[in-house]
Structures are given as structure tokens and as C-alpha cells.
mmCIF file of C-alpha atoms in Angstrom:
data_model
loop_
_atom_site.group_PDB
_atom_site.id
_atom_site.type_symbol
_atom_site.label_atom_id
_atom_site.label_comp_id
_atom_site.label_asym_id
_atom_site.label_seq_id
_atom_site.Cartn_x
_atom_site.Cartn_y
_atom_site.Cartn_z
ATOM 1 C CA MET A 982 62.369 89.346 104.384
ATOM 2 C CA LYS A 983 61.651 90.801 100.958
ATOM 3 C CA TYR A 984 64.991 89.651 99.618
ATOM 4 C CA PHE A 985 63.932 86.072 99.975
ATOM 5 C CA LYS A 986 60.612 86.039 98.256
ATOM 6 C CA THR A 987 60.185 83.206 95.866
ATOM 7 C CA SER A 988 61.001 85.325 92.752
ATOM 8 C CA ILE A 989 64.296 86.657 94.053
ATOM 9 C CA PHE A 990 65.190 83.305 95.458
ATOM 10 C CA ILE A 991 64.847 81.716 92.017
ATOM 11 C CA ALA A 992 66.800 84.676 90.426
ATOM 12 C CA ILE A 993 69.564 84.327 92.971
ATOM 13 C CA LEU A 994 69.804 80.560 92.464
ATOM 14 C CA SER A 995 70.048 80.995 88.696
ATOM 15 C CA ILE A 996 72.762 83.601 88.980
ATOM 16 C CA GLY A 997 74.677 81.429 91.499
ATOM 17 C CA ILE A 998 74.515 78.360 89.292
ATOM 18 C CA LEU A 999 75.702 80.342 86.271
ATOM 19 C CA PHE A 1000 78.527 81.962 88.243
ATOM 20 C CA LEU A 1001 79.659 78.641 89.583
ATOM 21 C CA SER A 1002 79.650 77.092 86.075
ATOM 22 C CA GLY A 1003 81.630 80.010 84.667
ATOM 23 C CA CYS A 1004 84.197 80.469 87.425
ATOM 24 C CA LYS A 1005 85.651 76.961 87.658
ATOM 25 C CA GLU A 1006 89.377 76.637 87.674
ATOM 26 C CA MET A 1007 91.325 77.197 84.505
ATOM 27 C CA GLN A 1008 91.375 73.504 83.559
ATOM 28 C CA SER A 1009 87.956 74.041 81.934
ATOM 29 C CA SER A 1010 87.572 74.567 78.237
ATOM 30 C CA ARG A 1011 86.829 78.223 78.735
ATOM 31 C CA LYS A 1012 89.458 80.857 78.144
ATOM 32 C CA TRP A 1013 90.015 84.449 79.280
ATOM 33 C CA TYR A 1014 89.504 86.983 76.446
ATOM 34 C CA LYS A 1015 90.603 90.621 76.769
ATOM 35 C CA GLY A 1016 88.250 93.164 75.331
ATOM 36 C CA SER A 1017 87.588 96.833 74.792
ATOM 37 C CA LEU A 1018 83.886 97.688 75.101
ATOM 38 C CA HIS A 1019 84.050 101.446 74.281
ATOM 39 C CA THR A 1020 86.103 102.585 71.290
ATOM 40 C CA HIS A 1021 85.938 105.510 68.831
ATOM 41 C CA SER A 1022 87.413 106.393 65.454
ATOM 42 C CA LEU A 1023 87.108 109.070 62.743
ATOM 43 C CA TRP A 1024 83.615 107.785 62.088
ATOM 44 C CA SER A 1025 82.613 110.045 64.992
ATOM 45 C CA ASP A 1026 84.862 112.101 67.236
ATOM 46 C CA GLY A 1027 88.004 109.950 67.373
ATOM 47 C CA ASP A 1028 91.279 110.984 65.771
ATOM 48 C CA ALA A 1029 92.303 107.659 64.095
ATOM 49 C CA PHE A 1030 91.071 105.715 61.101
ATOM 50 C CA PRO A 1031 89.246 102.543 62.248
ATOM 51 C CA GLU A 1032 91.907 100.279 60.770
ATOM 52 C CA MET A 1033 94.503 102.018 62.947
ATOM 53 C CA VAL A 1034 92.284 101.532 65.993
ATOM 54 C CA MET A 1035 92.054 97.806 65.335
ATOM 55 C CA ASP A 1036 95.704 97.552 64.551
ATOM 56 C CA TRP A 1037 96.596 99.158 67.889
ATOM 57 C CA HIS A 1038 94.362 96.732 69.875
ATOM 58 C CA LYS A 1039 95.358 93.602 68.071
ATOM 59 C CA SER A 1040 99.054 94.406 68.435
ATOM 60 C CA HIS A 1041 98.593 95.082 72.155
ATOM 61 C CA GLY A 1042 97.109 91.732 73.063
ATOM 62 C CA TYR A 1043 93.386 92.397 72.888
ATOM 63 C CA HIS A 1044 91.074 89.648 71.653
ATOM 64 C CA PHE A 1045 87.966 91.662 70.865
ATOM 65 C CA VAL A 1046 86.872 95.253 70.295
ATOM 66 C CA ALA A 1047 83.404 96.727 70.321
ATOM 67 C CA MET A 1048 83.609 99.533 67.747
ATOM 68 C CA SER A 1049 81.193 102.014 69.269
ATOM 69 C CA ASP A 1050 81.223 105.317 67.441
ATOM 70 C CA HIS A 1051 78.585 107.909 68.333
ATOM 71 C CA ASN A 1052 75.311 107.157 66.560
ATOM 72 C CA SER A 1053 77.055 105.193 63.838
ATOM 73 C CA VAL A 1054 77.530 101.567 62.753
ATOM 74 C CA GLN A 1055 80.003 102.371 59.956
ATOM 75 C CA ASP A 1056 77.901 101.015 57.095
ATOM 76 C CA LYS A 1057 77.325 104.058 54.874
ATOM 77 C CA GLU A 1058 79.581 106.120 52.607
ATOM 78 C CA LYS A 1059 81.496 108.663 54.662
ATOM 79 C CA TRP A 1060 84.408 110.983 53.747
ATOM 80 C CA LYS A 1061 86.787 112.625 56.229
ATOM 81 C CA THR A 1062 88.435 115.923 55.411
ATOM 82 C CA ILE A 1063 92.049 116.071 56.563
ATOM 83 C CA THR A 1064 92.341 119.566 57.889
ATOM 84 C CA ALA A 1065 95.562 121.470 58.655
ATOM 85 C CA SER A 1066 95.350 120.310 62.269
ATOM 86 C CA PRO A 1067 98.646 118.614 63.271
ATOM 87 C CA ILE A 1068 96.635 115.862 64.881
ATOM 88 C CA PHE A 1069 94.749 114.955 61.722
ATOM 89 C CA GLN A 1070 97.807 115.396 59.568
ATOM 90 C CA GLN A 1071 99.634 112.928 61.736
ATOM 91 C CA SER A 1072 96.701 110.544 61.670
ATOM 92 C CA PHE A 1073 96.617 110.603 57.865
ATOM 93 C CA GLU A 1074 100.391 110.115 57.560
ATOM 94 C CA ASN A 1075 100.314 107.160 59.996
ATOM 95 C CA TYR A 1076 97.412 105.579 58.072
ATOM 96 C CA GLN A 1077 99.089 105.951 54.739
ATOM 97 C CA ALA A 1078 102.386 104.549 56.070
ATOM 98 C CA ARG A 1079 100.697 101.540 57.624
ATOM 99 C CA PHE A 1080 98.221 100.563 54.887
ATOM 100 C CA GLY A 1081 99.578 102.191 51.739
ATOM 101 C CA LYS A 1082 98.067 104.417 49.068
ATOM 102 C CA ASP A 1083 96.493 101.485 47.240
ATOM 103 C CA TRP A 1084 94.223 100.730 50.198
ATOM 104 C CA MET A 1085 93.079 104.351 50.482
ATOM 105 C CA GLU A 1086 90.484 106.196 48.376
ATOM 106 C CA THR A 1087 91.186 109.907 48.307
ATOM 107 C CA LYS A 1088 90.236 113.069 46.487
ATOM 108 C CA GLU A 1089 91.546 116.645 46.760
ATOM 109 C CA ASP A 1090 90.097 120.061 46.303
ATOM 110 C CA SER A 1091 90.506 123.574 47.687
ATOM 111 C CA ALA A 1092 89.351 122.389 51.077
ATOM 112 C CA GLY A 1093 92.158 119.847 51.292
ATOM 113 C CA ILE A 1094 92.453 116.047 51.104
ATOM 114 C CA HIS A 1095 89.347 113.948 51.637
ATOM 115 C CA VAL A 1096 89.588 110.281 52.597
ATOM 116 C CA LYS A 1097 86.776 107.759 52.162
ATOM 117 C CA LEU A 1098 86.416 105.816 55.433
ATOM 118 C CA LYS A 1099 86.246 102.100 55.186
ATOM 119 C CA THR A 1100 83.072 100.450 56.419
ATOM 120 C CA ILE A 1101 83.295 97.866 59.202
ATOM 121 C CA ASN A 1102 82.689 95.068 56.724
ATOM 122 C CA GLU A 1103 85.510 96.306 54.503
ATOM 123 C CA TYR A 1104 88.167 96.401 57.222
ATOM 124 C CA LYS A 1105 87.069 93.391 59.321
ATOM 125 C CA PRO A 1106 88.853 90.841 57.006
ATOM 126 C CA LEU A 1107 92.185 92.612 57.610
ATOM 127 C CA PHE A 1108 92.130 91.771 61.324
ATOM 128 C CA GLU A 1109 89.678 89.086 62.340
ATOM 129 C CA GLU A 1110 91.105 85.641 63.069
ATOM 130 C CA ALA A 1111 89.063 82.778 64.491
ATOM 131 C CA GLY A 1112 89.956 82.372 68.167
ATOM 132 C CA LYS A 1113 92.379 85.266 68.109
ATOM 133 C CA PHE A 1114 90.697 88.581 67.232
ATOM 134 C CA LEU A 1115 87.095 89.689 66.818
ATOM 135 C CA ILE A 1116 85.440 92.998 65.918
ATOM 136 C CA ILE A 1117 81.888 93.486 67.275
ATOM 137 C CA GLN A 1118 79.614 96.001 65.616
ATOM 138 C CA SER A 1119 78.387 98.367 68.269
ATOM 139 C CA GLU A 1120 77.150 101.918 68.748
ATOM 140 C CA GLU A 1121 77.334 104.563 71.436
ATOM 141 C CA ILE A 1122 73.772 105.801 71.432
ATOM 142 C CA SER A 1123 74.331 109.466 72.253
ATOM 143 C CA ASP A 1124 71.188 111.126 73.546
ATOM 144 C CA ARG A 1125 70.474 113.886 76.043
ATOM 145 C CA PHE A 1126 67.874 115.449 78.218
ATOM 146 C CA GLU A 1127 68.099 119.248 78.415
ATOM 147 C CA GLU A 1128 71.794 119.858 79.178
ATOM 148 C CA LYS A 1129 72.536 116.328 80.390
ATOM 149 C CA PRO A 1130 74.387 113.976 78.025
ATOM 150 C CA ILE A 1131 73.037 110.417 78.190
ATOM 151 C CA HIS A 1132 75.092 107.767 76.460
ATOM 152 C CA LEU A 1133 74.725 104.007 76.254
ATOM 153 C CA ASN A 1134 76.701 101.407 74.333
ATOM 154 C CA ALA A 1135 74.635 98.968 72.322
ATOM 155 C CA ILE A 1136 76.905 95.997 71.700
ATOM 156 C CA ASN A 1137 76.500 93.487 68.864
ATOM 157 C CA ILE A 1138 73.673 95.367 67.229
ATOM 158 C CA LYS A 1139 72.861 94.748 63.578
ATOM 159 C CA GLU A 1140 71.224 98.048 62.643
ATOM 160 C CA LEU A 1141 71.661 101.639 63.772
ATOM 161 C CA ILE A 1142 69.549 102.740 66.709
ATOM 162 C CA LYS A 1143 68.657 106.391 66.648
ATOM 163 C CA PRO A 1144 68.533 108.329 69.937
ATOM 164 C CA GLN A 1145 65.069 107.686 71.339
ATOM 165 C CA LYS A 1146 64.652 110.913 73.381
ATOM 166 C CA GLY A 1147 62.312 111.159 76.374
ATOM 167 C CA GLN A 1148 60.550 113.412 78.877
ATOM 168 C CA ASN A 1149 63.191 113.084 81.570
ATOM 169 C CA VAL A 1150 66.562 111.405 82.240
ATOM 170 C CA VAL A 1151 64.966 108.024 83.213
ATOM 171 C CA ASP A 1152 62.687 108.106 80.179
ATOM 172 C CA VAL A 1153 65.603 108.719 77.810
ATOM 173 C CA LEU A 1154 67.644 105.876 79.311
ATOM 174 C CA GLN A 1155 64.733 103.444 79.330
ATOM 175 C CA ASN A 1156 63.653 104.271 75.801
ATOM 176 C CA ASN A 1157 67.140 103.578 74.491
ATOM 177 C CA ILE A 1158 67.462 100.331 76.467
ATOM 178 C CA ASN A 1159 64.088 99.261 75.096
ATOM 179 C CA ALA A 1160 65.182 99.922 71.557
ATOM 180 C CA VAL A 1161 68.213 97.630 71.982
ATOM 181 C CA MET A 1162 66.113 94.952 73.638
ATOM 182 C CA ALA A 1163 63.566 95.229 70.773
ATOM 183 C CA GLN A 1164 66.258 94.722 68.158
ATOM 184 C CA GLU A 1165 67.606 91.757 70.062
ATOM 185 C CA LYS A 1166 64.131 90.169 70.167
ATOM 186 C CA GLU A 1167 63.470 90.903 66.522
ATOM 187 C CA THR A 1168 66.780 89.485 65.241
ATOM 188 C CA GLY A 1169 67.272 86.693 67.751
ATOM 189 C CA ILE A 1170 70.867 87.844 68.113
ATOM 190 C CA PRO A 1171 72.218 88.417 71.645
ATOM 191 C CA MET A 1172 73.044 91.988 72.523
ATOM 192 C CA ILE A 1173 73.968 93.940 75.661
ATOM 193 C CA VAL A 1174 73.455 97.546 76.551
ATOM 194 C CA GLN A 1175 75.905 99.348 78.814
ATOM 195 C CA ILE A 1176 75.333 102.605 80.697
ATOM 196 C CA ASN A 1177 78.316 104.826 79.944
ATOM 197 C CA HIS A 1178 80.186 107.280 82.163
ATOM 198 C CA PRO A 1179 77.378 108.162 84.600
ATOM 199 C CA ASN A 1180 79.480 111.051 86.079
ATOM 200 C CA TYR A 1181 80.152 112.750 82.787
ATOM 201 C CA LYS A 1182 78.871 116.251 83.549
ATOM 202 C CA TYR A 1183 77.191 114.443 86.475
ATOM 203 C CA ALA A 1184 74.293 113.596 84.161
ATOM 204 C CA LEU A 1185 73.100 110.441 85.971
ATOM 205 C CA THR A 1186 72.267 109.581 89.581
ATOM 206 C CA VAL A 1187 71.738 106.365 91.483
ATOM 207 C CA GLN A 1188 68.053 107.117 91.533
ATOM 208 C CA ASP A 1189 67.923 107.478 87.755
ATOM 209 C CA ILE A 1190 69.496 104.081 87.193
ATOM 210 C CA THR A 1191 67.628 102.199 89.838
ATOM 211 C CA ALA A 1192 64.342 103.185 88.157
ATOM 212 C CA LEU A 1193 65.360 101.258 85.034
ATOM 213 C CA LYS A 1194 64.342 97.838 83.707
ATOM 214 C CA ASP A 1195 66.788 95.532 81.844
ATOM 215 C CA ALA A 1196 69.828 97.606 82.987
ATOM 216 C CA ARG A 1197 72.607 95.064 83.536
ATOM 217 C CA PHE A 1198 75.944 96.717 82.715
ATOM 218 C CA PHE A 1199 77.546 99.893 84.014
ATOM 219 C CA GLU A 1200 80.880 101.671 83.542
ATOM 220 C CA VAL A 1201 82.281 101.494 87.007
ATOM 221 C CA ARG A 1202 85.497 102.804 85.521
ATOM 222 C CA ASN A 1203 85.716 105.004 82.410
ATOM 223 C CA GLU A 1204 89.307 106.020 81.744
ATOM 224 C CA TYR A 1205 88.746 109.398 80.076
ATOM 225 C CA PRO A 1206 89.550 112.203 82.588
ATOM 226 C CA PRO A 1207 86.383 114.311 82.200
ATOM 227 C CA ASN A 1208 84.217 111.371 83.233
ATOM 228 C CA ASN A 1209 84.801 111.911 86.976
ATOM 229 C CA ASN A 1210 85.257 108.370 88.261
ATOM 230 C CA TYR A 1211 86.034 109.736 91.768
ATOM 231 C CA GLY A 1212 83.103 112.165 91.940
ATOM 232 C CA ASP A 1213 83.575 115.395 93.956
ATOM 233 C CA SER A 1214 82.440 116.942 97.178
ATOM 234 C CA ILE A 1215 78.807 116.714 96.296
ATOM 235 C CA HIS A 1216 78.740 113.768 93.787
ATOM 236 C CA MET A 1217 79.213 110.128 94.511
ATOM 237 C CA ASP A 1218 82.091 108.200 92.926
ATOM 238 C CA THR A 1219 81.106 105.579 90.339
ATOM 239 C CA GLU A 1220 82.180 102.611 92.441
ATOM 240 C CA THR A 1221 79.900 103.608 95.260
ATOM 241 C CA MET A 1222 77.119 104.288 92.769
ATOM 242 C CA TRP A 1223 77.540 100.677 91.529
ATOM 243 C CA ASP A 1224 77.037 99.257 95.011
ATOM 244 C CA MET A 1225 74.096 101.495 95.836
ATOM 245 C CA ILE A 1226 72.430 100.477 92.577
ATOM 246 C CA ASN A 1227 72.756 96.814 93.477
ATOM 247 C CA ILE A 1228 71.292 97.257 96.935
ATOM 248 C CA ALA A 1229 68.288 98.904 95.290
ATOM 249 C CA PHE A 1230 68.056 96.362 92.474
ATOM 250 C CA LEU A 1231 67.909 93.497 94.930
ATOM 251 C CA GLU A 1232 65.228 95.251 96.935
ATOM 252 C CA GLN A 1233 63.262 95.492 93.662
ATOM 253 C CA ASP A 1234 63.848 91.812 92.752
ATOM 254 C CA LYS A 1235 65.984 92.838 89.815
ATOM 255 C CA PRO A 1236 69.161 91.041 88.656
ATOM 256 C CA LEU A 1237 72.526 92.375 89.749
ATOM 257 C CA MET A 1238 74.235 95.189 87.778
ATOM 258 C CA TYR A 1239 77.676 94.199 86.564
ATOM 259 C CA GLY A 1240 80.624 96.613 86.313
ATOM 260 C CA VAL A 1241 82.889 97.164 83.351
ATOM 261 C CA ALA A 1242 86.102 99.132 82.804
ATOM 262 C CA THR A 1243 86.617 100.959 79.514
ATOM 263 C CA ASP A 1244 88.978 103.381 77.807
ATOM 264 C CA ASP A 1245 86.318 105.348 75.937
ATOM 265 C CA SER A 1246 89.225 105.792 73.611
ATOM 266 C CA HIS A 1247 89.273 108.681 71.136
ATOM 267 C CA HIS A 1248 92.918 109.666 70.894
ATOM 268 C CA TYR A 1249 95.674 107.696 69.231
ATOM 269 C CA GLN A 1250 98.104 110.497 68.164
ATOM 270 C CA VAL A 1251 99.039 111.994 71.554
ATOM 271 C CA PHE A 1252 99.322 109.951 74.717
ATOM 272 C CA ASP A 1253 99.012 111.906 77.969
ATOM 273 C CA ASN A 1254 96.611 112.245 80.947
ATOM 274 C CA LYS A 1255 94.481 114.876 79.152
ATOM 275 C CA SER A 1256 93.635 112.456 76.281
ATOM 276 C CA ALA A 1257 91.224 109.550 75.909
ATOM 277 C CA ASN A 1258 93.857 106.975 75.134
ATOM 278 C CA PRO A 1259 93.525 103.194 74.660
ATOM 279 C CA GLY A 1260 95.034 100.642 77.025
ATOM 280 C CA ARG A 1261 93.746 101.974 80.357
ATOM 281 C CA GLY A 1262 90.636 99.980 81.088
ATOM 282 C CA TRP A 1263 89.218 96.698 79.742
ATOM 283 C CA VAL A 1264 87.264 93.534 80.590
ATOM 284 C CA MET A 1265 88.525 89.962 80.844
ATOM 285 C CA VAL A 1266 85.744 87.552 79.850
ATOM 286 C CA LEU A 1267 85.788 83.824 80.614
ATOM 287 C CA ALA A 1268 84.051 82.327 77.580
ATOM 288 C CA GLY A 1269 83.928 79.097 75.654
ATOM 289 C CA GLU A 1270 84.920 80.666 72.370
ATOM 290 C CA LEU A 1271 85.705 84.031 70.805
ATOM 291 C CA THR A 1272 82.325 84.803 69.289
ATOM 292 C CA PRO A 1273 79.866 87.629 70.107
ATOM 293 C CA GLU A 1274 77.337 84.970 71.279
ATOM 294 C CA SER A 1275 79.766 83.237 73.682
ATOM 295 C CA LEU A 1276 81.180 86.532 75.053
ATOM 296 C CA ILE A 1277 77.779 88.007 75.645
ATOM 297 C CA LYS A 1278 76.479 84.843 77.311
ATOM 298 C CA ALA A 1279 79.488 84.866 79.648
ATOM 299 C CA MET A 1280 79.009 88.543 80.530
ATOM 300 C CA VAL A 1281 75.308 88.151 81.169
ATOM 301 C CA ASN A 1282 76.276 85.298 83.558
ATOM 302 C CA GLY A 1283 78.797 87.560 85.324
ATOM 303 C CA ASP A 1284 81.792 85.495 84.087
ATOM 304 C CA PHE A 1285 84.163 88.396 83.680
ATOM 305 C CA TYR A 1286 86.065 91.060 85.612
ATOM 306 C CA ALA A 1287 87.094 94.629 84.990
ATOM 307 C CA SER A 1288 90.693 95.752 85.104
ATOM 308 C CA THR A 1289 93.005 98.737 84.676
ATOM 309 C CA GLY A 1290 96.146 96.584 84.679
ATOM 310 C CA ILE A 1291 95.836 93.627 87.043
ATOM 311 C CA THR A 1292 95.392 90.100 85.650
ATOM 312 C CA LEU A 1293 93.608 87.504 87.738
ATOM 313 C CA LYS A 1294 94.538 83.863 87.641
ATOM 314 C CA LYS A 1295 91.390 82.666 89.345
ATOM 315 C CA ILE A 1296 87.954 83.735 90.441
ATOM 316 C CA LYS A 1297 86.299 80.759 92.127
ATOM 317 C CA LEU A 1298 83.086 80.419 94.060
ATOM 318 C CA LYS A 1299 82.702 77.051 95.752
ATOM 319 C CA ASN A 1300 80.877 76.018 98.943
ATOM 320 C CA MET A 1301 80.035 79.685 99.452
ATOM 321 C CA GLN A 1302 83.736 80.660 99.496
ATOM 322 C CA LEU A 1303 84.835 83.336 97.022
ATOM 323 C CA LYS A 1304 88.496 82.860 96.184
ATOM 324 C CA ILE A 1305 90.627 85.390 94.287
ATOM 325 C CA GLU A 1306 94.062 84.672 93.013
ATOM 326 C CA VAL A 1307 96.276 87.187 91.163
ATOM 327 C CA GLU A 1308 98.567 86.570 88.252
ATOM 328 C CA ALA A 1309 101.368 88.348 90.146
ATOM 329 C CA GLU A 1310 104.057 90.436 88.600
ATOM 330 C CA PRO A 1311 107.557 90.252 90.137
ATOM 331 C CA GLY A 1312 108.131 93.088 92.623
ATOM 332 C CA VAL A 1313 104.481 94.135 92.741
ATOM 333 C CA ASN A 1314 102.411 93.894 95.935
ATOM 334 C CA TYR A 1315 98.642 93.369 96.089
ATOM 335 C CA HIS A 1316 95.902 94.285 98.502
ATOM 336 C CA ILE A 1317 92.532 92.418 98.234
ATOM 337 C CA GLN A 1318 89.325 93.868 99.586
ATOM 338 C CA PHE A 1319 86.035 92.075 99.828
ATOM 339 C CA ILE A 1320 83.396 94.797 99.567
ATOM 340 C CA GLY A 1321 79.726 94.233 100.114
ATOM 341 C CA CYS A 1322 76.527 94.692 102.028
ATOM 342 C CA ARG A 1323 75.249 92.961 105.128
ATOM 343 C CA MET A 1324 71.613 91.935 104.996
ATOM 344 C CA GLN A 1325 70.410 94.021 107.939
ATOM 345 C CA ASP A 1326 72.072 97.396 107.478
ATOM 346 C CA LYS A 1327 71.998 98.003 103.692
ATOM 347 C CA LYS A 1328 75.381 99.739 104.078
ATOM 348 C CA ILE A 1329 78.391 99.210 101.872
ATOM 349 C CA SER A 1330 81.578 98.367 103.687
ATOM 350 C CA ILE A 1331 84.880 96.483 103.408
ATOM 351 C CA LEU A 1332 83.883 93.175 104.876
ATOM 352 C CA GLU A 1333 87.401 91.783 104.905
ATOM 353 C CA GLU A 1334 90.758 92.787 103.469
ATOM 354 C CA MET A 1335 94.286 91.420 103.347
ATOM 355 C CA ASP A 1336 97.635 91.856 101.618
ATOM 356 C CA GLY A 1337 98.847 89.118 99.304
ATOM 357 C CA GLU A 1338 98.351 87.475 95.909
ATOM 358 C CA GLU A 1339 95.322 85.408 96.957
ATOM 359 C CA ALA A 1340 92.442 85.625 99.415
ATOM 360 C CA THR A 1341 89.202 83.822 100.291
ATOM 361 C CA PHE A 1342 85.969 85.248 101.632
ATOM 362 C CA SER A 1343 83.282 83.048 103.233
ATOM 363 C CA LEU A 1344 79.765 84.104 102.465
ATOM 364 C CA ASN A 1345 76.928 83.506 104.957
ATOM 365 C CA LYS A 1346 73.213 84.239 105.195
ATOM 366 C CA ASP A 1347 73.931 87.677 106.665
ATOM 367 C CA ILE A 1348 75.638 88.837 103.464
ATOM 368 C CA LEU A 1349 73.473 90.353 100.760
ATOM 369 C CA PHE A 1350 76.263 90.476 98.163
ATOM 370 C CA VAL A 1351 80.036 90.736 97.972
ATOM 371 C CA ARG A 1352 82.578 91.600 95.307
ATOM 372 C CA ALA A 1353 86.352 91.767 95.316
ATOM 373 C CA LYS A 1354 88.548 94.745 94.554
ATOM 374 C CA ILE A 1355 92.255 94.041 93.977
ATOM 375 C CA ILE A 1356 94.655 96.961 94.241
ATOM 376 C CA SER A 1357 98.321 96.848 93.400
ATOM 377 C CA ASP A 1358 101.130 99.154 94.383
ATOM 378 C CA LYS A 1359 102.148 99.543 90.709
ATOM 379 C CA LEU A 1360 101.382 102.948 89.329
ATOM 380 C CA LYS A 1361 99.544 102.933 86.033
ATOM 381 C CA GLU A 1362 101.397 103.841 82.906
ATOM 382 C CA ASN A 1363 99.824 106.893 81.286
ATOM 383 C CA PRO A 1364 96.971 107.032 83.876
ATOM 384 C CA CYS A 1365 93.655 108.748 83.582
ATOM 385 C CA CYS A 1366 94.333 110.442 86.880
ATOM 386 C CA GLU A 1367 97.804 111.002 88.389
ATOM 387 C CA GLY A 1368 98.531 108.574 91.170
ATOM 388 C CA ASP A 1369 96.197 105.806 89.962
ATOM 389 C CA TYR A 1370 97.356 102.313 90.735
ATOM 390 C CA GLU A 1371 96.538 99.234 88.683
ATOM 391 C CA THR A 1372 93.266 97.722 89.950
ATOM 392 C CA ALA A 1373 90.753 94.980 89.149
ATOM 393 C CA TRP A 1374 87.121 94.430 90.130
ATOM 394 C CA SER A 1375 85.246 91.137 90.283
ATOM 395 C CA GLN A 1376 81.498 90.982 89.803
ATOM 396 C CA PRO A 1377 79.220 90.821 92.852
ATOM 397 C CA VAL A 1378 77.961 87.430 94.017
ATOM 398 C CA LEU A 1379 75.120 86.378 96.245
ATOM 399 C CA TYR A 1380 74.754 83.973 99.134
ATOM 400 C CA GLN A 1381 72.883 80.749 98.249
#
């Protein structure tokens, strides 16, 4: 069959070896690092100063944050006018109370108070600690085609990438991906590019994404309500999109697409289900050290999972058995689904499922790929959508 041509066989073998090396038991020197891959501040359309954004994440147990303001890398002089809006007044008061007047540079005129925003290199030293907390310079490249918003996160970039435009949706996506890959090649610094909220205004389709080259990361879960994770009566949900993309990618001899969960956080003053708040979606990366290079290497290898609340103790693939073990909370029940595609039918289904804190799935030559979804009966605190339960998603793996 086409799946087992020499090229895909070599690609599958490489992915399998990397996954096996990254998903050994916790006795290895690798550690789990919790990270936010999609974060905004007053440098674009957020409502908090970047220092307050970092302070929130560090104080809530995160190890790294990709600061990804729209079309910005926070390296120029920029002033923010504090309008009479209660939100911005509260943001300014909180900032002043936390960091003090001596840290701030302000001026005042008839339009109000203006605050000079700190650049990323100015505020990094306040927060970064080796092995404990890392800030990664990133950008949400915000482009469009006609009325369709097309956004991608460029993570660990060194220079601003302007929206590349294009003649259609695929062209816009590919041109921006190419720009990130070109900067990576030019600098020799590892970078990743992530396709953001495909269902925002239903701008992207499975067909758009499967036409791409070098597309490896996809927001399977974006925790800002307008981003339509669940789709609607005529649009596919993002989790099904993810699986359909991977079926097509394997048919085209392309590497698997990996799924991330993000907050797309903008709002730090009011916490409710209408706001884009932090703390709803993140990734857990199994890496050798807390550096951009180590984290990106691990993610490219698939050594991470996405979560909206569940912590996993173990993801282990050995002798073609995928084992999942949950870091269980007292009084919380878990349901584990192994979701994938059989070789012959190209149809996504739940291959096995069971209740409990651990489960094992045996792969065989009839399985194209499989991933685990772990669902708890614990309702999320401040959910994106009412009734959401804490959930986690492992990355898809292939039969060797």
C-alpha cells in the first residue's frame, strides 16, 4: 500500500524512535515543563502589561510562556494610552501596585496618562530563572484572505515577520510558514510555527491545511469562546479536523500533525466565560532542559501532550503498546479513549475505551495511527464553554 512506500516507512521509523526515546518512564533525566504557547498583552489587543502577564503565569506554576502578540516582537518604543475604560484603569492600577512608580515611565496630557511599554528584553530579567521559568520571543502572524482571518504563531523567532499575504487561503498560510522556515534556516535557531484557531470565523478547512508543506502544529483546543472548538451543524469540530488532517498527511507521505491546547489569553482583569482568560489550556513538554532549543526539539519529536486540566504521570510506548497513566486527583474519575484510524477504512473511531486512571492499547499492522484522549468528570473552573470537563490529549503514534 501507499502508506508503506520506502519514504513513509523511513519517516515512520524516525518518528517512532524519537517517540520511544522521549516517552520513557519518569526515571529519565527529562522533566515535564508546563507552557503557554499563545499569549497576548497591551503590545497588541490584550488588556494587561506584559510584566503582569508573566507574573500571572509564573505564580500559577507555568515554566515557559511564548509571548505572541499580533504582528509584534516587543522590541520597539511603544506607548499605551490609559483611557477612561474601567478595564484599562484597573490594568494600570494593578501594574502600578505590583511594580511601583519607579519601574514605570509615564507622561500625561489632555488625552490622559501614557505608559511606555517595556520591551521583552527589559522585562525578561525580572522573571527568567534557569530551570524554572523561561520567556520565548514569539509572534502571532495575523494575516487574512478577503474576510477570512488567518493567524499562525511563530515561536522562538528572532525578528518580526510581516504578514506575507497570498492569492488564496492556502497561499497565505504557506507563505507565512515559509517565512518562518526561512528565518530558522538563516539564523540556525530552531523555531516552530503553529496554525491557530482554525474555526475562528470558520476561516480554515481540512482541505486548506492538508495542502500545506511544513505544517506540524495545530490548535486542537483554543480556549477563547469565539474560536468554535466544537464546530456547528455545518462545520467540523477541531478535534475531528486534526484526525482528518493526519489521515491526509500520511497519504501524502508527510509527517504527523501534532495538537496543542492554548488559552489565546487576552484578558486578565475580568475572569468569565466571555473572556479570553489564562489558565484554561496548555502543553506539557517532556524535555531535557528548560531552553527554547530543548523544548522545540521535544515538541518536534511529539514528546508532549495538550491539556485543559488533567496531568499525566506517564505516556509510554513500548513493544507497540501505548500506555497512559493519569496523575489522579482524589475524588475525580477518568475515562480513557484510544482514538485512531484503521488502515483499510480511513475512518476515525474510538478503537478502545475504558474507565480508570491507566490504560494500555496494543497497536498492530491494521492501525494507521492512534492517540489517547483522557476525560475527567471534574468540571473546569472558569471554562471556555459551560459544561466542559478537564481533558488531555496525547499525540498520535504509528505502528512500527
